[in-house]
Amino acid sequence: MSFRSLFSMFTVLVISVALLLGLAVTPTMAGSSSVTKGVEQLPQIDAEAGKVAEKSAPMGLEEVEARNEGGLNEIQGSADANKMHKADTSKPGPAIAKKIDKALEKVTK
């Protein structure tokens, strides 16, 4: 092995380690993101779930529909319903079969 190839391998190793260390530190900086705003609703959802779990008999359809009140389910209500993925508002992507065909074409070329 020549010095140049050994030096380039060492450089790639150092850059890889630096990249991995940088990626390991990044999640700790995400604590101030807007994702944490949903935590405010968790105690209320947890309390409602506890009430349902304490019942000895399962809820009937009428009780579930009454508790739901047009929300996502009887526990969550409509919490963050506007942030959820909805098929009618999203763009359809290519079918998985087409993705597989394209990947196989790239591999076989």
Short mmCIF file of N, CA, C and O in Angstrom, two decimals:
data_model
loop_
_atom_site.label_atom_id
_atom_site.label_comp_id
_atom_site.label_asym_id
_atom_site.label_seq_id
_atom_site.Cartn_x
_atom_site.Cartn_y
_atom_site.Cartn_z
N MET A 1 0.83 -1.18 0.00
CA MET A 1 0.00 0.00 0.00
C MET A 1 0.87 1.24 0.00
O MET A 1 1.83 1.33 0.75
N SER A 2 0.47 2.16 -0.81
CA SER A 2 1.24 3.40 -0.88
C SER A 2 0.81 4.35 0.23
O SER A 2 -0.23 4.18 0.87
N PHE A 3 1.64 5.32 0.45
CA PHE A 3 1.37 6.32 1.48
C PHE A 3 0.09 7.09 1.17
O PHE A 3 -0.70 7.38 2.06
N ARG A 4 -0.13 7.38 -0.10
CA ARG A 4 -1.29 8.17 -0.50
C ARG A 4 -2.60 7.42 -0.20
O ARG A 4 -3.54 7.99 0.33
N SER A 5 -2.67 6.11 -0.50
CA SER A 5 -3.88 5.35 -0.22
C SER A 5 -4.08 5.17 1.28
O SER A 5 -5.20 5.20 1.78
N LEU A 6 -2.98 4.99 2.02
CA LEU A 6 -3.08 4.88 3.47
C LEU A 6 -3.56 6.18 4.09
O LEU A 6 -4.41 6.19 4.98
N PHE A 7 -3.04 7.30 3.58
CA PHE A 7 -3.47 8.61 4.07
C PHE A 7 -4.94 8.87 3.76
O PHE A 7 -5.68 9.39 4.59
N SER A 8 -5.41 8.49 2.58
CA SER A 8 -6.81 8.71 2.23
C SER A 8 -7.73 7.83 3.07
O SER A 8 -8.81 8.26 3.47
N MET A 9 -7.31 6.61 3.37
CA MET A 9 -8.12 5.74 4.24
C MET A 9 -8.20 6.33 5.65
O MET A 9 -9.26 6.32 6.28
N PHE A 10 -7.10 6.86 6.14
CA PHE A 10 -7.08 7.49 7.46
C PHE A 10 -7.98 8.73 7.48
O PHE A 10 -8.72 8.96 8.44
N THR A 11 -7.95 9.51 6.43
CA THR A 11 -8.79 10.70 6.32
C THR A 11 -10.27 10.33 6.33
O THR A 11 -11.07 10.97 7.03
N VAL A 12 -10.64 9.31 5.58
CA VAL A 12 -12.03 8.86 5.55
C VAL A 12 -12.45 8.38 6.94
O VAL A 12 -13.56 8.65 7.39
N LEU A 13 -11.57 7.68 7.64
CA LEU A 13 -11.88 7.20 8.98
C LEU A 13 -12.10 8.36 9.94
O LEU A 13 -13.06 8.37 10.71
N VAL A 14 -11.25 9.35 9.90
CA VAL A 14 -11.39 10.51 10.79
C VAL A 14 -12.68 11.28 10.49
O VAL A 14 -13.41 11.67 11.40
N ILE A 15 -12.99 11.47 9.23
CA ILE A 15 -14.22 12.17 8.86
C ILE A 15 -15.44 11.37 9.30
O ILE A 15 -16.42 11.93 9.80
N SER A 16 -15.40 10.07 9.15
CA SER A 16 -16.52 9.22 9.56
C SER A 16 -16.76 9.29 11.06
O SER A 16 -17.90 9.40 11.52
N VAL A 17 -15.69 9.24 11.82
CA VAL A 17 -15.82 9.33 13.28
C VAL A 17 -16.37 10.69 13.68
O VAL A 17 -17.24 10.80 14.55
N ALA A 18 -15.88 11.75 13.06
CA ALA A 18 -16.38 13.10 13.37
C ALA A 18 -17.86 13.22 13.01
O ALA A 18 -18.64 13.82 13.75
N LEU A 19 -18.26 12.64 11.90
CA LEU A 19 -19.66 12.68 11.49
C LEU A 19 -20.53 11.91 12.48
O LEU A 19 -21.60 12.39 12.87
N LEU A 20 -20.09 10.75 12.91
CA LEU A 20 -20.85 9.97 13.88
C LEU A 20 -20.98 10.69 15.22
O LEU A 20 -22.04 10.69 15.84
N LEU A 21 -19.90 11.33 15.65
CA LEU A 21 -19.97 12.10 16.90
C LEU A 21 -20.92 13.29 16.75
O LEU A 21 -21.67 13.61 17.66
N GLY A 22 -20.89 13.93 15.61
CA GLY A 22 -21.81 15.05 15.37
C GLY A 22 -23.25 14.62 15.35
O GLY A 22 -24.13 15.29 15.90
N LEU A 23 -23.53 13.47 14.77
CA LEU A 23 -24.89 12.96 14.74
C LEU A 23 -25.35 12.50 16.11
O LEU A 23 -26.53 12.56 16.44
N ALA A 24 -24.43 12.04 16.94
CA ALA A 24 -24.80 11.59 18.28
C ALA A 24 -25.15 12.78 19.17
O ALA A 24 -25.96 12.65 20.08
N VAL A 25 -24.58 13.93 18.92
CA VAL A 25 -24.83 15.11 19.74
C VAL A 25 -26.10 15.83 19.29
O VAL A 25 -26.79 16.46 20.09
N THR A 26 -26.48 15.72 18.04
CA THR A 26 -27.62 16.45 17.48
C THR A 26 -28.94 16.22 18.21
O THR A 26 -29.66 17.17 18.47
N PRO A 27 -29.32 14.98 18.59
CA PRO A 27 -30.61 14.81 19.27
C PRO A 27 -30.71 15.54 20.60
O PRO A 27 -31.80 15.92 21.01
N THR A 28 -29.61 15.79 21.26
CA THR A 28 -29.67 16.51 22.53
C THR A 28 -30.03 17.97 22.33
O THR A 28 -30.57 18.61 23.23
N MET A 29 -29.77 18.49 21.15
CA MET A 29 -30.11 19.88 20.86
C MET A 29 -31.56 20.02 20.42
O MET A 29 -32.06 21.11 20.29
N ALA A 30 -32.26 18.92 20.18
CA ALA A 30 -33.64 18.99 19.68
C ALA A 30 -34.65 19.20 20.79
O ALA A 30 -35.84 19.23 20.54
N GLY A 31 -34.23 19.37 22.03
CA GLY A 31 -35.15 19.53 23.15
C GLY A 31 -36.01 20.77 23.06
O GLY A 31 -37.08 20.83 23.65
N SER A 32 -35.60 21.76 22.32
CA SER A 32 -36.37 23.00 22.22
C SER A 32 -37.25 23.04 20.99
O SER A 32 -37.77 24.08 20.64
N SER A 33 -37.44 21.91 20.32
CA SER A 33 -38.23 21.91 19.09
C SER A 33 -39.71 21.97 19.40
O SER A 33 -40.16 21.79 20.53
N SER A 34 -40.52 22.17 18.37
CA SER A 34 -41.97 22.28 18.55
C SER A 34 -42.63 20.93 18.79
O SER A 34 -43.80 20.87 19.09
N VAL A 35 -41.89 19.85 18.68
CA VAL A 35 -42.45 18.52 18.91
C VAL A 35 -42.86 18.35 20.36
O VAL A 35 -43.79 17.63 20.68
N THR A 36 -42.22 19.05 21.27
CA THR A 36 -42.51 18.90 22.69
C THR A 36 -43.81 19.56 23.12
O THR A 36 -44.24 19.40 24.25
N LYS A 37 -44.48 20.28 22.25
CA LYS A 37 -45.73 20.95 22.60
C LYS A 37 -46.85 19.96 22.89
O LYS A 37 -47.77 20.27 23.62
N GLY A 38 -46.79 18.76 22.33
CA GLY A 38 -47.83 17.77 22.56
C GLY A 38 -47.82 17.21 23.96
O GLY A 38 -48.78 16.59 24.41
N VAL A 39 -46.76 17.40 24.72
CA VAL A 39 -46.64 16.86 26.06
C VAL A 39 -47.67 17.47 27.00
O VAL A 39 -48.09 16.84 27.96
N GLU A 40 -48.11 18.68 26.75
CA GLU A 40 -49.08 19.35 27.61
C GLU A 40 -50.39 18.57 27.70
O GLU A 40 -51.07 18.60 28.72
N GLN A 41 -50.76 17.84 26.66
CA GLN A 41 -52.02 17.11 26.65
C GLN A 41 -51.90 15.72 27.26
O GLN A 41 -52.90 15.09 27.55
N LEU A 42 -50.70 15.22 27.44
CA LEU A 42 -50.52 13.85 27.90
C LEU A 42 -51.11 13.57 29.28
O LEU A 42 -51.72 12.52 29.47
N PRO A 43 -50.98 14.43 30.28
CA PRO A 43 -51.58 14.11 31.58
C PRO A 43 -53.09 13.92 31.50
O PRO A 43 -53.65 13.02 32.13
N GLN A 44 -53.76 14.75 30.71
CA GLN A 44 -55.22 14.62 30.55
C GLN A 44 -55.56 13.31 29.85
O GLN A 44 -56.46 12.59 30.25
N ILE A 45 -54.83 12.97 28.80
CA ILE A 45 -55.08 11.73 28.07
C ILE A 45 -54.80 10.53 28.96
O ILE A 45 -55.56 9.56 28.98
N ASP A 46 -53.75 10.61 29.78
CA ASP A 46 -53.42 9.52 30.70
C ASP A 46 -54.51 9.33 31.74
O ASP A 46 -54.89 8.20 32.08
N ALA A 47 -55.05 10.42 32.27
CA ALA A 47 -56.12 10.33 33.26
C ALA A 47 -57.37 9.70 32.65
O ALA A 47 -58.02 8.85 33.28
N GLU A 48 -57.71 10.09 31.43
CA GLU A 48 -58.88 9.52 30.76
C GLU A 48 -58.69 8.03 30.49
O GLU A 48 -59.61 7.23 30.66
N ALA A 49 -57.49 7.65 30.08
CA ALA A 49 -57.20 6.24 29.84
C ALA A 49 -57.30 5.44 31.12
O ALA A 49 -57.78 4.30 31.13
N GLY A 50 -56.85 6.02 32.24
CA GLY A 50 -56.96 5.35 33.53
C GLY A 50 -58.41 5.12 33.94
O GLY A 50 -58.76 4.06 34.47
N LYS A 51 -59.26 6.11 33.68
CA LYS A 51 -60.69 5.95 34.01
C LYS A 51 -61.31 4.80 33.21
O LYS A 51 -62.08 4.02 33.73
N VAL A 52 -60.96 4.72 31.94
CA VAL A 52 -61.51 3.66 31.10
C VAL A 52 -60.98 2.30 31.54
O VAL A 52 -61.71 1.31 31.59
N ALA A 53 -59.70 2.23 31.91
CA ALA A 53 -59.10 0.96 32.32
C ALA A 53 -59.65 0.46 33.65
O ALA A 53 -59.67 -0.75 33.90
N GLU A 54 -60.10 1.36 34.51
CA GLU A 54 -60.60 0.96 35.83
C GLU A 54 -61.99 0.33 35.75
O GLU A 54 -62.41 -0.33 36.70
N LYS A 55 -62.71 0.53 34.68
CA LYS A 55 -64.06 -0.03 34.57
C LYS A 55 -63.98 -1.55 34.51
O LYS A 55 -63.08 -2.12 33.90
N SER A 56 -64.95 -2.20 35.13
CA SER A 56 -64.95 -3.67 35.14
C SER A 56 -65.54 -4.23 33.84
O SER A 56 -65.15 -5.30 33.40
N ALA A 57 -66.47 -3.53 33.25
CA ALA A 57 -67.10 -4.00 32.01
C ALA A 57 -66.65 -3.11 30.85
O ALA A 57 -66.42 -1.92 31.03
N PRO A 58 -66.50 -3.67 29.66
CA PRO A 58 -66.12 -2.84 28.52
C PRO A 58 -67.24 -1.86 28.16
O PRO A 58 -68.41 -2.10 28.43
N MET A 59 -66.85 -0.76 27.54
CA MET A 59 -67.83 0.25 27.15
C MET A 59 -68.68 -0.26 25.99
O MET A 59 -68.19 -0.98 25.12
N GLY A 60 -69.93 0.15 25.97
CA GLY A 60 -70.81 -0.18 24.87
C GLY A 60 -70.60 0.81 23.74
O GLY A 60 -69.94 1.84 23.88
N LEU A 61 -71.18 0.51 22.59
CA LEU A 61 -71.02 1.36 21.41
C LEU A 61 -71.55 2.77 21.66
O LEU A 61 -70.92 3.75 21.28
N GLU A 62 -72.67 2.88 22.33
CA GLU A 62 -73.26 4.20 22.59
C GLU A 62 -72.35 5.04 23.47
O GLU A 62 -72.16 6.24 23.24
N GLU A 63 -71.75 4.41 24.48
CA GLU A 63 -70.85 5.15 25.38
C GLU A 63 -69.57 5.59 24.65
O GLU A 63 -69.10 6.71 24.83
N VAL A 64 -69.05 4.72 23.79
CA VAL A 64 -67.85 5.06 23.02
C VAL A 64 -68.15 6.23 22.09
O VAL A 64 -67.38 7.19 21.99
N GLU A 65 -69.29 6.17 21.41
CA GLU A 65 -69.66 7.26 20.49
C GLU A 65 -69.89 8.57 21.24
O GLU A 65 -69.54 9.64 20.76
N ALA A 66 -70.46 8.49 22.44
CA ALA A 66 -70.71 9.70 23.22
C ALA A 66 -69.39 10.32 23.69
O ALA A 66 -69.24 11.55 23.69
N ARG A 67 -68.44 9.49 24.10
CA ARG A 67 -67.15 10.00 24.57
C ARG A 67 -66.30 10.52 23.42
O ARG A 67 -65.46 11.40 23.59
N ASN A 68 -66.47 9.96 22.24
CA ASN A 68 -65.67 10.32 21.08
C ASN A 68 -65.95 11.75 20.66
O ASN A 68 -65.03 12.52 20.39
N GLU A 69 -67.18 12.12 20.55
CA GLU A 69 -67.61 13.47 20.17
C GLU A 69 -66.90 13.98 18.91
O GLU A 69 -66.39 15.09 18.86
N GLY A 70 -66.81 13.14 17.90
CA GLY A 70 -66.23 13.56 16.63
C GLY A 70 -64.71 13.60 16.60
O GLY A 70 -64.13 14.09 15.65
N GLY A 71 -64.07 13.07 17.63
CA GLY A 71 -62.61 13.08 17.67
C GLY A 71 -62.02 11.83 17.06
O GLY A 71 -62.68 11.08 16.33
N LEU A 72 -60.75 11.59 17.38
CA LEU A 72 -60.04 10.44 16.85
C LEU A 72 -60.46 9.15 17.53
O LEU A 72 -60.61 8.12 16.90
N ASN A 73 -60.61 9.19 18.85
CA ASN A 73 -61.07 8.05 19.62
C ASN A 73 -61.63 8.54 20.95
O ASN A 73 -61.59 9.73 21.23
N GLU A 74 -62.13 7.63 21.78
CA GLU A 74 -62.80 8.08 22.99
C GLU A 74 -61.84 8.60 24.05
O GLU A 74 -62.25 9.31 24.96
N ILE A 75 -60.58 8.31 23.96
CA ILE A 75 -59.60 8.80 24.94
C ILE A 75 -58.98 10.11 24.49
O ILE A 75 -58.95 11.09 25.23
N GLN A 76 -58.49 10.17 23.27
CA GLN A 76 -57.78 11.34 22.78
C GLN A 76 -58.68 12.48 22.38
O GLN A 76 -58.26 13.62 22.38
N GLY A 77 -59.89 12.19 22.00
CA GLY A 77 -60.75 13.26 21.48
C GLY A 77 -60.20 13.73 20.14
O GLY A 77 -59.85 12.93 19.29
N SER A 78 -60.08 15.03 19.96
CA SER A 78 -59.56 15.56 18.70
C SER A 78 -58.15 16.13 18.87
O SER A 78 -57.76 17.01 18.12
N ALA A 79 -57.41 15.63 19.85
CA ALA A 79 -56.07 16.15 20.10
C ALA A 79 -55.16 15.93 18.90
O ALA A 79 -54.98 14.82 18.43
N ASP A 80 -54.59 17.01 18.39
CA ASP A 80 -53.64 16.99 17.27
C ASP A 80 -54.19 16.30 16.03
O ASP A 80 -53.43 15.75 15.23
N ALA A 81 -55.48 16.31 15.82
CA ALA A 81 -56.05 15.68 14.63
C ALA A 81 -55.60 16.38 13.35
O ALA A 81 -55.44 15.74 12.32
N ASN A 82 -55.34 17.67 13.44
CA ASN A 82 -54.91 18.42 12.25
C ASN A 82 -53.48 18.10 11.86
O ASN A 82 -53.06 18.40 10.75
N LYS A 83 -52.69 17.47 12.74
CA LYS A 83 -51.30 17.14 12.43
C LYS A 83 -51.16 15.73 11.88
O LYS A 83 -50.09 15.35 11.45
N MET A 84 -52.23 14.96 11.88
CA MET A 84 -52.15 13.57 11.45
C MET A 84 -52.15 13.46 9.93
O MET A 84 -52.69 14.32 9.23
N HIS A 85 -51.55 12.39 9.43
CA HIS A 85 -51.52 12.11 7.99
C HIS A 85 -52.92 11.75 7.52
O HIS A 85 -53.58 10.92 8.12
N LYS A 86 -53.35 12.38 6.47
CA LYS A 86 -54.65 12.07 5.89
C LYS A 86 -54.44 11.77 4.41
O LYS A 86 -53.79 12.53 3.70
N ALA A 87 -54.98 10.67 3.95
CA ALA A 87 -54.77 10.24 2.57
C ALA A 87 -55.32 11.24 1.56
O ALA A 87 -54.76 11.42 0.49
N ASP A 88 -56.41 11.92 1.89
CA ASP A 88 -57.01 12.83 0.92
C ASP A 88 -56.22 14.13 0.77
O ASP A 88 -56.39 14.85 -0.21
N THR A 89 -55.35 14.47 1.70
CA THR A 89 -54.58 15.71 1.60
C THR A 89 -53.12 15.48 1.22
O THR A 89 -52.38 16.43 1.07
N SER A 90 -52.71 14.25 1.10
CA SER A 90 -51.31 13.98 0.78
C SER A 90 -51.16 13.58 -0.68
O SER A 90 -52.09 13.12 -1.31
N LYS A 91 -49.97 13.76 -1.18
CA LYS A 91 -49.69 13.40 -2.57
C LYS A 91 -49.43 11.90 -2.64
O LYS A 91 -48.65 11.37 -1.84
N PRO A 92 -50.03 11.22 -3.58
CA PRO A 92 -49.74 9.79 -3.70
C PRO A 92 -48.35 9.58 -4.27
O PRO A 92 -47.93 10.27 -5.20
N GLY A 93 -47.62 8.68 -3.68
CA GLY A 93 -46.28 8.37 -4.16
C GLY A 93 -46.33 7.22 -5.15
O GLY A 93 -47.39 6.62 -5.38
N PRO A 94 -45.20 6.91 -5.76
CA PRO A 94 -45.19 5.78 -6.70
C PRO A 94 -45.44 4.47 -5.96
O PRO A 94 -45.09 4.31 -4.80
N ALA A 95 -46.05 3.56 -6.65
CA ALA A 95 -46.35 2.26 -6.04
C ALA A 95 -45.06 1.55 -5.68
O ALA A 95 -44.02 1.76 -6.30
N ILE A 96 -45.13 0.71 -4.66
CA ILE A 96 -43.94 0.01 -4.19
C ILE A 96 -43.36 -0.89 -5.28
O ILE A 96 -42.15 -1.05 -5.38
N ALA A 97 -44.22 -1.45 -6.12
CA ALA A 97 -43.73 -2.30 -7.21
C ALA A 97 -42.86 -1.50 -8.18
O ALA A 97 -41.83 -1.98 -8.66
N LYS A 98 -43.25 -0.25 -8.47
CA LYS A 98 -42.45 0.59 -9.35
C LYS A 98 -41.11 0.93 -8.72
O LYS A 98 -40.08 0.97 -9.39
N LYS A 99 -41.12 1.18 -7.41
CA LYS A 99 -39.86 1.47 -6.72
C LYS A 99 -38.92 0.28 -6.78
O LYS A 99 -37.72 0.43 -6.99
N ILE A 100 -39.47 -0.91 -6.59
CA ILE A 100 -38.65 -2.13 -6.63
C ILE A 100 -38.09 -2.34 -8.03
O ILE A 100 -36.92 -2.69 -8.21
N ASP A 101 -38.94 -2.14 -9.05
CA ASP A 101 -38.48 -2.29 -10.43
C ASP A 101 -37.34 -1.33 -10.75
O ASP A 101 -36.34 -1.71 -11.37
N LYS A 102 -37.47 -0.08 -10.32
CA LYS A 102 -36.41 0.90 -10.57
C LYS A 102 -35.13 0.51 -9.85
O LYS A 102 -34.04 0.63 -10.41
N ALA A 103 -35.25 0.02 -8.61
CA ALA A 103 -34.06 -0.38 -7.86
C ALA A 103 -33.39 -1.58 -8.53
O ALA A 103 -32.15 -1.64 -8.63
N LEU A 104 -34.18 -2.52 -9.02
CA LEU A 104 -33.61 -3.69 -9.70
C LEU A 104 -32.94 -3.30 -11.01
O LEU A 104 -31.91 -3.87 -11.38
N GLU A 105 -33.52 -2.33 -11.72
CA GLU A 105 -32.91 -1.86 -12.96
C GLU A 105 -31.55 -1.24 -12.69
O GLU A 105 -30.60 -1.45 -13.43
N LYS A 106 -31.45 -0.47 -11.61
CA LYS A 106 -30.18 0.18 -11.28
C LYS A 106 -29.13 -0.86 -10.91
O LYS A 106 -27.97 -0.72 -11.24
N VAL A 107 -29.55 -1.91 -10.21
CA VAL A 107 -28.61 -2.94 -9.78
C VAL A 107 -28.12 -3.78 -10.96
O VAL A 107 -26.94 -4.14 -11.03
N THR A 108 -29.03 -4.09 -11.89
CA THR A 108 -28.66 -4.97 -13.00
C THR A 108 -27.93 -4.25 -14.11
O THR A 108 -27.37 -4.91 -14.99
N LYS A 109 -27.92 -2.94 -14.14
CA LYS A 109 -27.21 -2.20 -15.20
C LYS A 109 -25.74 -2.20 -14.99
O LYS A 109 -25.16 -2.28 -14.01
#
